[in-house]
Short mmCIF file of C-alpha atoms in Angstrom, two decimals:
data_model
loop_
_atom_site.label_atom_id
_atom_site.label_comp_id
_atom_site.label_asym_id
_atom_site.label_seq_id
_atom_site.Cartn_x
_atom_site.Cartn_y
_atom_site.Cartn_z
CA MET X 1 0.00 0.00 0.00
CA LEU X 2 1.69 3.16 -1.21
CA PHE X 3 0.14 5.46 1.39
CA PRO X 4 -2.46 5.05 4.16
CA TYR X 5 -5.95 6.46 4.28
CA GLN X 6 -7.02 8.83 7.02
CA TYR X 7 -9.88 7.32 9.00
CA ILE X 8 -13.06 9.35 9.38
CA GLU X 9 -13.34 9.43 13.16
CA ASN X 10 -16.97 10.48 13.51
CA HIS X 11 -19.96 9.38 11.49
CA ASP X 12 -23.40 8.17 12.56
CA ILE X 13 -23.08 5.10 10.35
CA TYR X 14 -20.71 3.61 12.93
CA THR X 15 -23.73 3.29 15.22
CA LEU X 16 -24.71 0.04 13.50
CA GLN X 17 -21.39 -1.52 14.52
CA GLU X 18 -21.93 -0.26 18.08
CA TRP X 19 -25.33 -1.96 18.16
CA MET X 20 -23.74 -5.18 16.94
CA ASP X 21 -21.03 -4.94 19.62
CA ASP X 22 -23.72 -4.61 22.26
CA LEU X 23 -25.72 -7.46 20.78
CA PHE X 24 -22.83 -9.90 20.61
CA LEU X 25 -21.06 -9.10 23.87
CA ASN X 26 -23.94 -8.14 26.12
CA VAL X 27 -26.84 -10.20 24.80
CA TRP X 28 -25.59 -13.32 23.04
CA CYS X 29 -22.47 -13.89 25.16
CA THR X 30 -24.50 -13.46 28.34
CA ALA X 31 -27.41 -15.65 27.22
CA ASN X 32 -28.80 -17.32 30.33
CA PRO X 33 -30.14 -20.85 29.79
CA GLU X 34 -32.78 -20.02 32.42
CA VAL X 35 -33.98 -16.87 30.60
CA ASP X 36 -35.98 -17.28 27.40
CA TYR X 37 -35.24 -14.87 24.62
CA ASP X 38 -37.29 -11.69 24.63
CA ILE X 39 -36.80 -8.71 22.35
CA ASP X 40 -36.67 -6.51 25.45
CA LEU X 41 -33.20 -7.99 26.03
CA LEU X 42 -31.94 -5.84 23.15
CA PRO X 43 -30.66 -2.29 23.59
CA GLN X 44 -33.46 0.16 22.84
CA ASP X 45 -32.23 1.49 19.48
CA LEU X 46 -31.56 -1.99 18.13
CA LYS X 47 -34.92 -3.17 19.41
CA GLU X 48 -36.68 -0.34 17.57
CA ILE X 49 -34.83 -1.06 14.31
CA THR X 50 -35.45 -4.80 14.61
CA LEU X 51 -39.19 -4.28 15.08
CA ALA X 52 -39.37 -1.65 12.33
CA ILE X 53 -37.80 -4.03 9.82
CA PHE X 54 -39.88 -6.98 10.98
CA TYR X 55 -43.20 -5.14 10.64
CA ASP X 56 -42.40 -3.27 7.40
CA ALA X 57 -44.44 -5.05 4.73
CA ARG X 58 -42.09 -3.77 2.02
CA ILE X 59 -39.16 -5.69 3.55
CA THR X 60 -39.71 -9.35 2.76
CA THR X 61 -36.60 -10.76 4.47
CA ASP X 62 -36.30 -11.14 8.24
CA TYR X 63 -32.79 -9.76 8.65
CA LEU X 64 -32.72 -9.27 12.42
CA TYR X 65 -35.71 -10.48 14.46
CA GLY X 66 -35.53 -14.22 13.76
CA PRO X 67 -31.72 -14.51 13.39
CA ILE X 68 -31.06 -12.67 16.67
CA GLU X 69 -33.39 -15.03 18.55
CA ARG X 70 -31.98 -18.17 16.91
CA VAL X 71 -28.39 -17.19 17.74
CA TYR X 72 -29.41 -16.38 21.32
CA ASN X 73 -30.91 -19.84 21.66
CA ILE X 74 -27.67 -21.43 20.44
CA PHE X 75 -25.61 -19.38 22.90
CA GLN X 76 -27.86 -20.56 25.72
CA GLY X 77 -26.41 -24.03 25.20
CA PHE X 78 -22.77 -22.91 25.57
CA ASP X 79 -20.85 -23.05 28.82
CA GLN X 80 -19.17 -19.87 30.05
CA PRO X 81 -15.67 -20.71 28.71
CA THR X 82 -17.13 -21.10 25.22
CA LYS X 83 -18.97 -17.80 25.51
CA ASP X 84 -15.75 -16.15 26.72
CA LEU X 85 -13.83 -17.65 23.80
CA LEU X 86 -16.35 -16.26 21.32
CA ALA X 87 -16.36 -12.86 23.02
CA GLN X 88 -12.57 -12.70 22.65
CA ALA X 89 -12.81 -13.85 19.04
CA TYR X 90 -15.28 -11.05 18.40
CA ARG X 91 -12.97 -8.46 19.93
CA ASP X 92 -9.94 -9.78 18.05
CA ASN X 93 -11.66 -9.83 14.65
CA ASN X 94 -12.71 -6.22 15.12
CA ASN X 95 -9.18 -5.16 16.04
CA VAL X 96 -8.04 -4.99 12.43
CA PHE X 97 -4.96 -2.91 13.26
CA ASP X 98 -3.47 -5.54 15.58
CA LEU X 99 -4.46 -8.39 13.26
CA CYS X 100 -2.57 -6.76 10.41
CA LYS X 101 0.49 -6.27 12.61
CA GLN X 102 0.29 -9.62 14.47
CA GLN X 103 0.61 -7.86 17.82
CA ASN X 104 -0.86 -7.74 21.32
CA GLY X 105 -1.88 -11.39 21.19
CA CYS X 106 -4.62 -10.65 18.69
CA THR X 107 -5.65 -13.88 16.95
CA PRO X 108 -7.89 -14.10 13.86
CA TYR X 109 -11.00 -16.24 14.08
CA VAL X 110 -12.43 -17.72 10.90
CA TYR X 111 -15.72 -19.29 9.88
CA ALA X 112 -13.99 -22.65 9.43
CA THR X 113 -13.14 -22.66 13.15
CA LEU X 114 -16.65 -21.58 14.03
CA GLN X 115 -18.05 -24.45 11.97
CA THR X 116 -15.97 -26.89 13.99
CA LEU X 117 -17.33 -25.37 17.18
CA ASN X 118 -20.98 -25.28 16.13
CA GLU X 119 -22.12 -25.60 12.52
CA PRO X 120 -25.65 -24.19 13.04
CA LEU X 121 -24.12 -21.10 14.64
CA LYS X 122 -21.69 -20.69 11.75
CA ASN X 123 -24.55 -20.93 9.24
CA GLU X 124 -26.61 -18.35 11.11
CA LEU X 125 -23.76 -15.89 11.54
CA ILE X 126 -22.38 -15.99 8.02
CA THR X 127 -25.81 -15.06 6.66
CA PHE X 128 -26.41 -12.52 9.41
CA TYR X 129 -23.14 -10.62 9.06
CA LYS X 130 -23.15 -10.60 5.27
CA SER X 131 -26.69 -9.24 5.23
CA LEU X 132 -25.72 -6.39 7.56
CA PHE X 133 -23.48 -4.97 4.81
CA THR X 134 -25.32 -6.06 1.69
CA SER X 135 -28.84 -5.23 2.88
CA VAL X 136 -29.49 -3.89 6.37
CA ILE X 137 -27.22 -0.86 6.14
CA HIS X 138 -29.07 0.19 2.96
CA LEU X 139 -32.61 -0.04 4.36
CA LYS X 140 -34.32 3.34 4.66
CA VAL X 141 -35.53 2.61 8.18
CA VAL X 142 -31.88 2.06 9.17
CA GLN X 143 -30.55 5.00 7.15
CA ASP X 144 -32.99 7.30 8.91
CA LYS X 145 -31.17 6.45 12.13
CA ILE X 146 -27.52 6.24 11.05
CA GLY X 147 -27.19 8.00 7.70
CA THR X 148 -26.02 6.47 4.44
CA ILE X 149 -22.87 4.80 3.24
CA ASP X 150 -22.87 7.25 0.33
CA ASP X 151 -22.64 10.15 2.77
CA HIS X 152 -19.77 8.43 4.55
CA TYR X 153 -18.03 7.95 1.19
CA ASP X 154 -18.41 11.64 0.34
CA GLN X 155 -16.85 12.63 3.66
CA PHE X 156 -14.16 10.01 3.20
CA VAL X 157 -13.02 11.17 -0.25
CA THR X 158 -13.28 14.81 0.79
CA THR X 159 -10.77 14.12 3.56
CA ASN X 160 -8.72 11.66 1.51
CA ASP X 161 -8.52 13.92 -1.50
CA GLU X 162 -5.61 12.34 -3.39
CA ARG X 163 -8.21 10.82 -5.75
CA LYS X 164 -5.83 7.92 -6.31
CA CYS X 165 -6.13 4.33 -5.16
CA PRO X 166 -3.41 3.78 -2.53
CA PHE X 167 -3.44 0.05 -3.14
CA CYS X 168 -1.92 0.49 -6.62
CA GLY X 169 -1.23 4.18 -7.21
CA LEU X 170 -2.38 3.77 -10.79
CA ASN X 171 -6.15 4.19 -10.89
CA SER X 172 -8.40 6.98 -9.69
CA ILE X 173 -10.80 6.96 -6.75
CA LYS X 174 -14.08 8.67 -7.58
CA GLY X 175 -14.70 12.00 -5.87
CA PRO X 176 -17.69 13.28 -3.85
CA ASN X 177 -19.50 14.92 -6.76
CA ARG X 178 -19.89 11.79 -8.87
CA THR X 179 -23.24 10.02 -9.26
CA VAL X 180 -21.51 6.70 -8.55
CA ARG X 181 -18.79 5.76 -6.09
CA ASP X 182 -16.07 3.17 -5.75
CA ALA X 183 -16.83 0.10 -3.67
CA TYR X 184 -15.74 -0.43 -0.10
CA ASP X 185 -13.56 -3.51 0.06
CA HIS X 186 -13.68 -5.82 3.08
CA TYR X 187 -9.96 -5.83 3.76
CA LEU X 188 -10.34 -8.96 5.88
CA PRO X 189 -12.80 -10.84 3.64
CA LYS X 190 -16.31 -11.19 5.00
CA ASP X 191 -16.47 -14.74 3.58
CA ILE X 192 -13.58 -15.78 5.84
CA TYR X 193 -13.86 -13.64 8.97
CA PRO X 194 -17.04 -13.28 11.05
CA PHE X 195 -18.09 -10.28 13.15
CA ASN X 196 -16.54 -7.35 11.21
CA SER X 197 -18.60 -6.92 8.04
CA ILE X 198 -19.72 -3.39 9.02
CA ASN X 199 -16.61 -2.34 10.92
CA PHE X 200 -15.40 0.61 8.86
CA LYS X 201 -11.83 0.01 9.95
CA ASN X 202 -12.15 -3.15 7.87
CA LEU X 203 -13.74 -1.27 4.97
CA ALA X 204 -11.71 0.79 2.51
CA PRO X 205 -12.62 2.33 -0.85
CA MET X 206 -10.59 0.69 -3.58
CA CYS X 207 -10.36 1.09 -7.34
CA HIS X 208 -12.29 -1.41 -9.42
CA GLU X 209 -9.17 -3.15 -10.72
CA CYS X 210 -7.69 -3.66 -7.26
CA ASN X 211 -11.01 -4.79 -5.80
CA SER X 212 -12.50 -6.89 -8.57
CA SER X 213 -9.50 -8.15 -10.55
CA HIS X 214 -6.77 -8.69 -7.97
CA LYS X 215 -7.74 -8.75 -4.31
CA LEU X 216 -11.14 -10.39 -4.73
CA ARG X 217 -11.50 -12.67 -1.67
CA GLN X 218 -7.79 -12.92 -0.92
CA ASP X 219 -6.82 -12.90 2.73
CA PRO X 220 -4.06 -10.33 3.40
CA ILE X 221 -3.13 -11.66 6.85
CA THR X 222 -2.76 -15.38 6.05
CA ASN X 223 -0.67 -16.94 3.29
CA PRO X 224 -3.08 -18.95 1.10
CA LEU X 225 -0.52 -21.68 0.33
CA THR X 226 1.17 -22.22 3.69
CA HIS X 227 -1.72 -20.94 5.88
CA VAL X 228 0.92 -19.13 7.92
CA ARG X 229 0.09 -15.71 9.35
CA ARG X 230 1.75 -12.72 7.74
CA ASN X 231 1.91 -8.98 8.28
CA ALA X 232 -0.14 -6.69 6.06
CA PHE X 233 -0.51 -2.95 5.73
CA PHE X 234 -3.41 -1.60 7.80
CA PRO X 235 -5.35 0.74 5.48
CA TYR X 236 -5.67 3.43 8.18
CA ASP X 237 -2.15 3.32 9.63
CA TRP X 238 -1.96 7.11 9.46
CA ASP X 239 0.42 7.55 12.41
CA ASN X 240 3.20 5.22 11.23
CA GLU X 241 5.32 6.32 8.30
CA TYR X 242 6.98 3.76 6.06
CA GLU X 243 9.10 3.82 2.95
CA ILE X 244 8.66 1.68 -0.14
CA ASN X 245 11.47 1.53 -2.68
CA ILE X 246 10.67 0.62 -6.27
CA ASP X 247 13.65 -0.42 -8.39
CA LEU X 248 13.47 -1.40 -12.06
CA THR X 249 15.77 -3.39 -14.29
CA PHE X 250 15.32 -3.91 -18.05
CA ASN X 251 16.71 -7.10 -19.58
CA ASN X 252 16.16 -5.59 -23.03
CA PRO X 253 17.86 -2.21 -23.69
CA ASP X 254 15.69 -1.57 -26.77
CA VAL X 255 12.73 0.39 -25.44
CA ASN X 256 10.78 -0.09 -28.67
CA THR X 257 10.68 -3.86 -28.21
CA LEU X 258 10.62 -3.90 -24.41
CA SER X 259 7.96 -6.30 -23.12
CA GLU X 260 6.61 -7.03 -19.66
CA ASN X 261 8.83 -10.11 -19.52
CA ASP X 262 11.91 -7.88 -19.94
CA VAL X 263 11.07 -5.76 -16.88
CA ILE X 264 12.14 -6.71 -13.37
CA VAL X 265 10.37 -4.90 -10.52
CA ASN X 266 11.97 -5.04 -7.09
CA LEU X 267 9.88 -3.76 -4.17
CA THR X 268 11.63 -3.25 -0.84
CA SER X 269 11.16 -1.48 2.47
CA PRO X 270 13.73 -0.94 5.23
CA THR X 271 11.05 -1.36 7.91
CA HIS X 272 7.99 -3.08 6.37
CA GLN X 273 9.28 -5.77 4.01
CA GLN X 274 6.73 -8.41 4.98
CA GLU X 275 3.88 -5.93 4.48
CA VAL X 276 5.33 -5.02 1.07
CA ASP X 277 5.55 -8.70 0.08
CA THR X 278 1.92 -9.23 1.08
CA TRP X 279 0.78 -6.11 -0.80
CA ARG X 280 2.74 -7.14 -3.90
CA GLU X 281 1.15 -10.58 -3.94
CA VAL X 282 -2.44 -9.65 -3.07
CA PHE X 283 -2.72 -6.75 -5.53
CA GLY X 284 -0.63 -8.12 -8.41
CA ILE X 285 1.67 -5.12 -8.15
CA GLU X 286 4.65 -6.46 -10.09
CA GLU X 287 2.73 -7.40 -13.23
CA ARG X 288 0.86 -4.10 -13.22
CA TYR X 289 4.02 -2.01 -12.89
CA LYS X 290 5.74 -4.11 -15.58
CA GLU X 291 2.83 -3.45 -17.92
CA LYS X 292 3.12 0.27 -17.25
CA CYS X 293 6.80 0.27 -18.21
CA ALA X 294 6.24 -1.69 -21.42
CA SER X 295 3.11 0.18 -22.51
CA LYS X 296 3.15 2.27 -25.68
CA THR X 297 1.21 5.05 -23.95
CA ASP X 298 3.29 5.00 -20.75
CA GLY X 299 6.89 3.76 -20.68
CA LYS X 300 7.54 4.09 -24.40
CA TYR X 301 5.95 7.55 -24.44
CA TRP X 302 8.12 8.63 -21.48
CA TYR X 303 11.14 7.58 -23.53
CA VAL X 304 9.90 9.65 -26.48
CA GLN X 305 9.43 12.66 -24.21
CA ALA X 306 13.01 12.32 -23.02
CA THR X 307 14.55 11.83 -26.48
CA ASP X 308 12.56 12.73 -29.59
CA GLU X 309 10.70 15.64 -28.02
CA TYR X 310 13.93 17.08 -26.69
CA ASP X 311 15.56 16.73 -30.12
CA ASN X 312 12.67 18.68 -31.66
CA TYR X 313 12.98 21.65 -29.29
CA PRO X 314 14.43 24.89 -30.69
CA GLU X 315 18.14 25.47 -30.20
CA ASN X 316 17.52 28.26 -27.68
CA VAL X 317 15.84 25.72 -25.40
CA LYS X 318 18.72 23.29 -25.79
CA GLU X 319 21.05 26.09 -24.75
CA ILE X 320 19.20 26.22 -21.43
CA PHE X 321 18.99 22.45 -20.84
CA THR X 322 21.29 19.67 -21.95
CA GLN X 323 19.48 16.41 -22.60
CA SER X 324 20.70 15.04 -19.28
CA GLU X 325 19.39 18.12 -17.49
CA TRP X 326 16.12 17.84 -19.39
CA ILE X 327 15.68 14.23 -18.27
CA GLN X 328 16.52 15.14 -14.68
CA LYS X 329 13.93 17.91 -14.88
CA MET X 330 11.35 15.33 -16.01
CA ILE X 331 12.30 13.06 -13.11
CA ASN X 332 12.08 15.89 -10.59
CA GLU X 333 8.68 16.98 -11.89
CA ALA X 334 7.39 13.40 -11.74
CA ASN X 335 8.59 13.03 -8.15
CA ARG X 336 6.86 16.27 -7.14
CA ASN X 337 3.45 14.85 -8.07
CA LYS X 338 4.03 11.13 -7.65
CA TYR X 339 0.55 9.78 -8.09
CA SER X 340 -0.51 11.82 -11.11
CA ALA X 341 -0.57 9.68 -14.27
CA GLY X 342 1.74 7.05 -12.78
CA ASN X 343 4.52 9.57 -12.18
CA PHE X 344 6.12 7.46 -9.44
CA ILE X 345 6.71 4.75 -12.06
CA LYS X 346 7.73 7.31 -14.67
CA ALA X 347 10.50 8.68 -12.43
CA LYS X 348 11.89 5.19 -11.80
CA TYR X 349 11.58 4.30 -15.48
CA LEU X 350 13.62 7.33 -16.58
CA GLU X 351 16.20 6.77 -13.83
CA THR X 352 16.61 3.19 -15.03
CA CYS X 353 17.03 4.31 -18.64
CA VAL X 354 19.73 6.75 -17.56
CA ASN X 355 21.53 4.26 -15.30
CA MET X 356 21.53 1.59 -18.05
CA GLY X 357 22.75 4.05 -20.69
CA ILE X 358 19.58 3.69 -22.74
CA ILE X 359 19.26 7.48 -22.89
#
């Protein structure tokens, strides 16, 4: 991740997560086998929303009323150590920062583990938590209480005004005045991890290519082949600076015939190498940066700018800049506005051409 997002600290939409915290920790995890479920066990706001959805004839799916009772009944059959285990799993899965950094004893809890514990509970919760994000948060009766995800997005991209996807640095993020918006990605996939489908610290706007072509349902904190935990960038790690170095090598010195297979991309960090390796793998970074370098409208055009366009300038311009100075000027300008039109790749591309004697 090239740069972190700044988290929007205050928005009414976070209220839904607060209701779910209260439900899980203070209703389900305290379910008394001697006390039958009653909707009056719910906190008042959640009770009102649950009843409003249940009695709204326009809403044909029972998103809350029945599922909440069925899960309560399952929890009634658990002993206290099991309830405590699930309460800790809930807290851990909502601590996305510590999960990404593998710190403070925070341990991820997955649906596969939940299925081993109690398959009916797993089946109830996977439907319940998915529906919170795909359906419940979009219901008007809910929006009247907590606002809309579109409003949150507008505030988000107003604060995070780079208008560039930090997961690739290549594609734009739509601004607040568009009629459509980019999707929020579940950084820890909602198909794998229970409890955090509406936790906005696990939700981050992402360009369509990153979201739908590369990350998909990939798990950033567990290696899919070895199933070993790994560090990942936390999308809102605003307080911790890190450096990512991008180095290029061309195995073919002829820019006109340079292909993706001729480009070597080396991504390193003096402090966050494991996070960089995870980011590179999950978002297909190497192949995308290679394509940029070999593209006719990117790398090959940058070469033309540095050579042919300079050759075509009037002599009085060439008296001001030598070609080497002209190229350095291009590199400096690209570095001043890194994320405009792939400038961070452009600067490295031109530096590589110079260092290899291509220009």
